[in-house]
Amino acid sequence: RKVDIMVVMGLVDTVERRFWARETSTDWWDHIVLQVWDESQWLRNFRMRKGTFLELCELLSPALKRQDTRMRAALTIQKRVAIALWKLATPDSYRSVANQFGVGKSTVGVAVMQVARAIVDLLLHKVVTLGDVQAIIDGFAAMGFPNCGGAIDGTHIPILGPEHQGGQYINRKGYFSMVLQALVDHKGRFTNINVGWPGKVHDARVFKNSGLFRRLQQGVYFPDHKITVGDVEMPTVILGDPAYPLMPWLMKPYTGALDTEKELFNYRLSKCRMVVECAFGRLKARWRSLLTRSDLSPKNIPIVIAACCVLHNLCEIKGETFMQGW
């Protein structure tokens, strides 16, 4: 009987090991995704076409190169970037992504942070940048607002409540979050971001403590590009909602009783300011991990959010198709 039991246990163990090996097989990535998937499958699962993905891997390679050891071969750059993009683009668990790519659960977490840090270190200041100011001004002018250099707003990224000072992260809607402040151009690309403030902090306070505010206040953010409206000299301005302070270089809607001229002003301002809300919508729709409560440490969450902003701009610049209901 002991022999029979040992045989049965051995068979069960063999079946379990075979199942595990099949579940974590690397064949799917090596032979299906890289060799068989068409552009629509790449776009649906990685939010970018294969060509853009390979360009991204090349850009990140200086920070992601790893040496093989005698114990094991290092994961390729392409596979680590793919793991990170998959995790950022879906609400899938670490275990699910690990099974998908044939790696350990902890490897997924390591890959996400390695890739996010590489994106921030190598690409943030190259991709999230002001760019051609005149093109931005012309773009907003075509939408109805003169001499406008961007639209600003804040959005809340849900997180798990931190162990210490958790109350500081509860926002006005009652959940734990971290604030992402962003300035966007007329095409909905991020030109400046500030991330890391607790959700309880008001948008105006985040703004007044940002480097963007200081540079705008000093008059050094935009090149000197003033126009004359009537008999008033108008600097390049940004547009905000009523939560922001009215400044010579920041326009916000009129409130209270409005005449026809003020209603028209508000309409044009609102039409142009919508680009920042649309940008946040596209950011979170592409990188859906931003919609679920992140279990990363408060130190790592801003890095991942910033990396997603860079990836958003790359996708927009490359003209990657945006699909509703991903």
XYZ file of C-alpha atoms in Angstrom:
326
model
C 0.000 0.000 0.000
C 2.858 2.354 0.823
C 4.283 1.665 -2.619
C 0.897 2.360 -4.272
C 0.526 5.631 -2.374
C 4.039 6.720 -3.325
C 3.349 5.950 -6.984
C 0.099 7.967 -6.908
C 1.814 10.890 -5.152
C 4.604 10.751 -7.697
C 2.090 10.893 -10.563
C 0.307 13.858 -8.981
C 3.614 15.655 -8.498
C 4.585 14.993 -12.119
C 1.226 16.290 -13.395
C 1.507 19.420 -11.238
C 5.019 20.115 -12.459
C 3.986 19.627 -16.080
C 0.999 21.936 -15.600
C 3.219 24.576 -13.985
C 5.790 24.284 -16.743
C 3.082 24.707 -19.365
C 1.520 27.629 -17.501
C 4.815 29.515 -17.287
C 6.123 28.546 -20.717
C 8.129 31.234 -22.551
C 7.032 29.917 -25.953
C 4.070 32.293 -26.060
C 6.290 35.391 -25.996
C 9.138 34.029 -28.115
C 7.147 32.308 -30.843
C 3.648 33.773 -30.827
C 3.861 37.451 -29.842
C 7.208 38.278 -31.453
C 6.676 36.238 -34.614
C 2.940 35.867 -35.250
C 1.000 38.797 -33.767
C -0.209 41.446 -36.208
C -0.270 45.201 -35.560
C -3.807 45.223 -34.167
C -2.853 42.631 -31.541
C 0.226 44.639 -30.561
C -1.846 47.796 -30.337
C -4.580 46.167 -28.293
C -2.246 44.564 -25.758
C 0.774 46.880 -25.610
C -0.932 50.144 -26.721
C 1.605 50.550 -29.517
C 2.609 48.892 -32.762
C 5.580 46.550 -32.868
C 7.809 49.134 -34.561
C 7.179 51.693 -31.808
C 7.774 49.011 -29.183
C 11.151 48.103 -30.695
C 12.116 51.797 -30.868
C 11.203 52.162 -27.187
C 13.366 49.160 -26.291
C 16.283 50.694 -28.161
C 15.854 54.017 -26.352
C 15.785 52.259 -22.974
C 18.630 49.837 -23.658
C 21.387 51.952 -21.995
C 19.585 51.613 -18.654
C 18.227 48.079 -19.069
C 21.244 46.097 -20.255
C 21.889 43.138 -17.951
C 24.637 40.542 -17.926
C 24.003 36.794 -17.917
C 25.274 34.931 -14.864
C 26.441 31.333 -14.467
C 23.137 30.618 -12.730
C 20.772 31.944 -15.385
C 20.396 34.062 -18.505
C 19.129 37.601 -18.014
C 15.699 38.457 -19.390
C 15.980 40.293 -22.692
C 15.257 44.024 -22.771
C 12.311 43.385 -25.066
C 10.733 40.908 -22.689
C 11.173 43.167 -19.652
C 9.655 46.138 -21.495
C 6.784 43.939 -22.702
C 6.082 42.703 -19.158
C 6.039 46.281 -17.871
C 3.761 47.566 -20.655
C 1.365 44.645 -20.187
C 1.147 45.309 -16.444
C 0.648 49.052 -16.940
C -1.935 48.576 -19.687
C -4.142 46.095 -17.833
C -5.586 45.600 -14.356
C -4.123 42.058 -14.376
C -2.520 40.764 -11.183
C 1.234 40.187 -10.888
C 0.573 36.417 -10.856
C -1.505 36.599 -14.037
C 1.177 38.586 -15.884
C 3.870 36.226 -14.562
C 1.991 33.215 -15.928
C 1.447 34.993 -19.237
C 5.165 35.575 -19.782
C 6.555 32.484 -18.094
C 8.378 34.291 -15.298
C 8.139 34.465 -11.524
C 5.667 36.765 -9.820
C 8.416 38.856 -8.216
C 10.077 39.260 -11.624
C 7.038 41.186 -12.870
C 7.310 43.705 -10.037
C 11.033 44.132 -10.626
C 10.549 44.568 -14.397
C 7.824 47.205 -13.948
C 10.018 49.355 -11.708
C 13.182 48.835 -13.792
C 11.397 49.917 -16.961
C 9.506 52.785 -15.284
C 12.749 54.188 -13.823
C 14.510 53.849 -17.178
C 11.666 55.714 -18.905
C 11.778 58.540 -16.355
C 15.584 58.772 -16.288
C 16.139 58.640 -20.040
C 12.969 60.020 -21.659
C 10.977 62.250 -19.295
C 12.807 65.503 -20.073
C 13.002 64.668 -23.776
C 9.366 63.678 -24.292
C 7.412 65.689 -21.695
C 8.603 69.095 -22.837
C 7.190 72.359 -24.127
C 8.388 71.899 -27.689
C 7.286 74.353 -30.401
C 5.520 77.149 -28.476
C 4.337 78.948 -31.608
C 2.652 75.774 -32.892
C 0.872 75.410 -29.541
C -0.264 79.061 -29.585
C -1.507 78.686 -33.161
C -3.335 75.491 -32.215
C -5.213 77.075 -29.321
C -5.909 80.201 -31.406
C -7.577 78.007 -34.011
C -9.759 76.623 -31.189
C -10.781 80.149 -30.165
C -8.353 81.412 -27.491
C -5.488 83.794 -28.424
C -1.918 83.589 -27.123
C -2.536 80.436 -25.081
C 0.405 78.162 -24.250
C -1.419 75.308 -22.530
C -4.262 74.040 -20.343
C -3.693 72.890 -16.764
C -5.594 70.560 -14.438
C -5.101 67.902 -11.803
C -6.346 64.338 -11.588
C -6.389 61.741 -8.819
C -4.624 58.387 -9.177
C -6.062 55.829 -6.707
C -3.665 54.137 -4.274
C -3.847 51.850 -1.267
C -3.882 53.801 1.988
C -0.317 54.275 3.299
C 0.420 52.954 6.785
C 1.514 56.368 8.041
C -0.289 59.674 7.413
C -2.994 57.836 5.476
C -5.482 60.617 6.186
C -3.439 62.994 4.043
C -4.151 60.830 1.000
C -7.963 60.777 1.288
C -9.291 63.119 -1.397
C -12.560 65.046 -1.457
C -14.314 62.062 -3.043
C -13.373 59.853 -0.109
C -10.716 57.514 -1.482
C -6.927 57.339 -1.156
C -5.130 58.964 -4.054
C -2.064 60.782 -5.329
C -2.352 63.959 -7.414
C -1.063 64.286 -10.971
C -0.917 67.899 -12.170
C -0.347 68.369 -15.883
C -0.042 71.127 -18.445
C -0.962 69.999 -21.951
C -0.675 71.436 -25.444
C -3.454 71.817 -28.008
C -3.072 68.166 -29.044
C -3.395 66.773 -25.527
C 0.285 66.009 -25.056
C 1.809 66.601 -21.637
C 4.284 69.489 -21.643
C 4.823 69.651 -17.866
C 3.858 67.293 -15.042
C 4.026 67.340 -11.254
C 3.187 64.147 -9.388
C 3.410 62.953 -5.805
C 1.227 65.227 -3.703
C -1.290 63.464 -1.403
C -4.904 63.405 -2.589
C -6.121 65.677 0.212
C -4.081 68.617 -1.091
C -6.057 71.155 -3.157
C -5.136 71.668 -6.825
C -4.266 75.338 -6.192
C -1.787 74.409 -3.464
C -0.149 71.763 -5.646
C 0.182 74.348 -8.391
C 1.596 77.118 -6.192
C 4.278 74.753 -4.897
C 5.316 73.520 -8.343
C 8.306 74.508 -10.415
C 5.893 75.415 -13.218
C 4.279 78.124 -11.053
C 7.649 79.633 -10.149
C 8.804 79.747 -13.753
C 5.531 81.266 -14.945
C 5.662 83.819 -12.142
C 9.223 84.743 -13.105
C 8.193 85.045 -16.747
C 10.764 82.526 -17.968
C 8.579 79.544 -18.908
C 7.375 80.916 -22.236
C 9.547 82.953 -24.562
C 8.540 86.622 -24.680
C 5.479 86.505 -26.906
C 3.055 89.285 -25.978
C 0.150 90.466 -28.071
C -2.072 93.525 -27.779
C -5.797 92.995 -27.203
C -7.566 96.337 -27.418
C -5.243 98.564 -25.416
C -4.004 95.770 -23.122
C -0.710 93.948 -23.563
C -1.394 90.230 -23.076
C 1.351 87.718 -22.186
C 1.199 84.076 -23.161
C -1.312 82.490 -20.775
C -2.382 79.070 -19.587
C -5.995 78.073 -18.914
C -7.377 76.555 -15.718
C -10.681 75.768 -14.032
C -12.133 77.842 -11.134
C -9.901 76.003 -8.606
C -6.832 77.866 -9.896
C -5.805 81.417 -8.952
C -6.402 84.208 -11.453
C -3.010 85.523 -12.564
C -1.828 87.790 -15.393
C -0.612 84.592 -17.095
C -3.427 82.235 -15.956
C -6.975 82.660 -17.196
C -9.958 80.976 -15.560
C -13.731 81.249 -16.150
C -15.877 84.145 -14.991
C -18.314 83.278 -12.196
C -21.556 84.858 -11.011
C -23.924 86.784 -13.291
C -22.595 86.721 -16.835
C -23.286 88.985 -19.782
C -22.963 87.835 -23.392
C -19.270 88.725 -23.660
C -18.365 86.845 -20.478
C -20.380 83.810 -21.574
C -18.492 83.787 -24.885
C -15.177 84.078 -23.026
C -16.118 81.158 -20.778
C -17.230 79.070 -23.750
C -13.939 79.563 -25.588
C -11.884 78.966 -22.466
C -13.825 75.803 -21.660
C -13.493 74.507 -25.222
C -9.702 74.880 -25.082
C -9.400 73.627 -21.512
C -11.170 70.388 -22.424
C -7.959 69.132 -24.029
C -6.418 68.481 -20.604
C -9.434 66.482 -19.407
C -9.359 64.478 -22.637
C -5.628 63.874 -22.160
C -6.239 62.457 -18.670
C -9.003 60.261 -20.092
C -6.716 58.870 -22.787
C -3.846 58.415 -20.321
C -5.969 56.283 -17.987
C -7.673 54.391 -20.805
C -4.312 53.396 -22.303
C -2.570 52.621 -19.014
C -5.427 51.124 -17.059
C -3.322 50.274 -14.025
C -3.819 53.972 -13.161
C -7.521 53.239 -12.626
C -6.927 50.614 -9.934
C -5.487 51.160 -6.471
C -1.732 50.823 -6.788
C -0.062 48.617 -4.174
C 3.358 50.178 -4.788
C 5.099 52.229 -2.112
C 4.396 56.006 -2.041
C 8.021 56.429 -3.199
C 7.523 54.294 -6.337
C 4.023 55.372 -7.379
C 5.136 58.794 -8.763
C 7.777 57.057 -10.897
C 5.168 54.776 -12.487
C 2.704 57.633 -13.044
C 5.412 59.762 -14.670
C 6.430 56.807 -16.876
C 2.810 56.431 -18.017
C 2.754 60.141 -18.951
C 5.887 59.644 -21.069
C 4.341 56.583 -22.737
C 1.147 58.589 -23.410
C 3.160 61.251 -25.224
C 5.115 58.656 -27.208
C 1.885 57.019 -28.364
C 0.398 60.400 -29.314
C 3.552 61.512 -31.136
C 3.757 58.213 -33.040
C 0.063 58.411 -33.969
C -0.810 55.139 -32.247
C -4.505 54.479 -32.727
C -6.564 55.092 -29.602
C -9.304 52.495 -29.136
C -12.342 53.230 -26.984
C -13.211 50.471 -24.531
C -9.810 48.740 -24.531
